[in-house]
GROMACS .gro file of C-alpha atoms in nm:
model
  104
    1UNK     CA    1  -0.814   0.794  -0.951
    2UNK     CA    2  -1.134   0.793  -1.154
    3UNK     CA    3  -1.177   1.052  -1.428
    4UNK     CA    4  -1.502   1.200  -1.562
    5UNK     CA    5  -1.519   1.374  -1.895
    6UNK     CA    6  -1.702   1.704  -1.910
    7UNK     CA    7  -1.992   1.534  -2.093
    8UNK     CA    8  -2.020   1.263  -1.827
    9UNK     CA    9  -2.014   1.520  -1.545
   10UNK     CA   10  -2.286   1.726  -1.719
   11UNK     CA   11  -2.509   1.420  -1.755
   12UNK     CA   12  -2.458   1.312  -1.394
   13UNK     CA   13  -2.527   1.667  -1.272
   14UNK     CA   14  -2.847   1.679  -1.477
   15UNK     CA   15  -2.958   1.353  -1.312
   16UNK     CA   16  -2.876   1.502  -0.970
   17UNK     CA   17  -3.086   1.810  -1.051
   18UNK     CA   18  -3.372   1.587  -1.168
   19UNK     CA   19  -3.379   1.430  -0.820
   20UNK     CA   20  -3.407   1.770  -0.654
   21UNK     CA   21  -3.035   1.810  -0.587
   22UNK     CA   22  -3.032   1.595  -0.274
   23UNK     CA   23  -2.876   1.257  -0.332
   24UNK     CA   24  -2.638   0.994  -0.206
   25UNK     CA   25  -2.295   0.962  -0.372
   26UNK     CA   26  -2.274   0.801  -0.714
   27UNK     CA   27  -2.168   0.437  -0.682
   28UNK     CA   28  -1.970   0.275  -0.960
   29UNK     CA   29  -1.986  -0.102  -0.928
   30UNK     CA   30  -1.764  -0.339  -1.123
   31UNK     CA   31  -1.818  -0.710  -1.178
   32UNK     CA   32  -1.625  -0.951  -1.396
   33UNK     CA   33  -1.819  -1.103  -1.685
   34UNK     CA   34  -1.678  -1.456  -1.701
   35UNK     CA   35  -1.814  -1.546  -2.045
   36UNK     CA   36  -1.670  -1.244  -2.224
   37UNK     CA   37  -1.361  -1.201  -1.998
   38UNK     CA   38  -1.428  -0.834  -1.937
   39UNK     CA   39  -1.578  -0.608  -1.671
   40UNK     CA   40  -1.936  -0.490  -1.645
   41UNK     CA   41  -2.011  -0.151  -1.492
   42UNK     CA   42  -2.316  -0.030  -1.305
   43UNK     CA   43  -2.386   0.317  -1.171
   44UNK     CA   44  -2.647   0.453  -0.935
   45UNK     CA   45  -2.685   0.671  -0.629
   46UNK     CA   46  -2.624   0.476  -0.309
   47UNK     CA   47  -2.532   0.514   0.057
   48UNK     CA   48  -2.162   0.503   0.144
   49UNK     CA   49  -2.047   0.215   0.364
   50UNK     CA   50  -1.730   0.157   0.567
   51UNK     CA   51  -1.606  -0.067   0.285
   52UNK     CA   52  -1.614   0.213   0.023
   53UNK     CA   53  -1.354   0.451  -0.113
   54UNK     CA   54  -1.481   0.805  -0.175
   55UNK     CA   55  -1.359   1.018  -0.464
   56UNK     CA   56  -1.464   1.367  -0.562
   57UNK     CA   57  -1.432   1.434  -0.933
   58UNK     CA   58  -1.557   1.753  -1.098
   59UNK     CA   59  -1.757   1.824  -0.782
   60UNK     CA   60  -1.933   1.484  -0.794
   61UNK     CA   61  -1.893   1.240  -0.506
   62UNK     CA   62  -1.822   0.888  -0.630
   63UNK     CA   63  -1.800   0.575  -0.419
   64UNK     CA   64  -1.642   0.242  -0.510
   65UNK     CA   65  -1.614  -0.073  -0.301
   66UNK     CA   66  -1.262  -0.090  -0.156
   67UNK     CA   67  -1.213  -0.432  -0.319
   68UNK     CA   68  -1.249  -0.265  -0.660
   69UNK     CA   69  -1.038   0.048  -0.596
   70UNK     CA   70  -0.737  -0.090  -0.786
   71UNK     CA   71  -0.960  -0.208  -1.071
   72UNK     CA   72  -1.103   0.142  -1.134
   73UNK     CA   73  -0.774   0.327  -1.086
   74UNK     CA   74  -0.712   0.517  -1.411
   75UNK     CA   75  -1.063   0.457  -1.547
   76UNK     CA   76  -1.236   0.734  -1.741
   77UNK     CA   77  -1.614   0.764  -1.763
   78UNK     CA   78  -1.751   0.940  -2.071
   79UNK     CA   79  -2.101   1.008  -2.199
   80UNK     CA   80  -2.166   0.997  -2.571
   81UNK     CA   81  -2.429   0.967  -2.837
   82UNK     CA   82  -2.440   0.629  -3.004
   83UNK     CA   83  -2.649   0.548  -3.309
   84UNK     CA   84  -2.871   0.849  -3.359
   85UNK     CA   85  -3.053   0.978  -3.054
   86UNK     CA   86  -2.941   0.701  -2.819
   87UNK     CA   87  -2.672   0.790  -2.564
   88UNK     CA   88  -2.488   0.607  -2.290
   89UNK     CA   89  -2.205   0.617  -2.041
   90UNK     CA   90  -1.881   0.468  -2.172
   91UNK     CA   91  -1.620   0.320  -1.938
   92UNK     CA   92  -1.260   0.336  -2.060
   93UNK     CA   93  -1.063   0.125  -1.817
   94UNK     CA   94  -0.700   0.027  -1.885
   95UNK     CA   95  -0.735  -0.243  -1.615
   96UNK     CA   96  -1.021  -0.418  -1.798
   97UNK     CA   97  -0.904  -0.738  -1.972
   98UNK     CA   98  -1.161  -0.671  -2.246
   99UNK     CA   99  -1.016  -0.322  -2.300
  100UNK     CA  100  -0.666  -0.466  -2.341
  101UNK     CA  101  -0.782  -0.729  -2.589
  102UNK     CA  102  -0.954  -0.459  -2.798
  103UNK     CA  103  -0.637  -0.248  -2.798
  104UNK     CA  104  -0.414  -0.529  -2.933
   0.00000   0.00000   0.00000
C-alpha cells in the first residue's frame, strides 16, 4: 500500500484543480539508478493500462506498473519545503536500497 501525507495530498489536489479537475490517475514510476544504487521516482498523470495496479489514497487515484507493486509497497509520499521557498515531493520507501543505506 502506498501512503500519502496530508501535505502531499493537498499538493496533488491543487495540481488536479489547476487542470480543471478532469485528469487521468496519478502514475508513480520507479526506476533503479545503477550508479547510486537507489531508486528514482517520477510522477505524472497518465492513462491506466492492463499492466497497472490501481490504488486510491486520500481520494486520489494512483497507478503503478504491476512489476513495481512490491517495490512501492509501504512507500510514503510527502511534500515539503526545502531550502527557502523551494518545495518538492519526498519519497520515503523502506524497499529502496538507498533508503536502507542512509538508515544504517
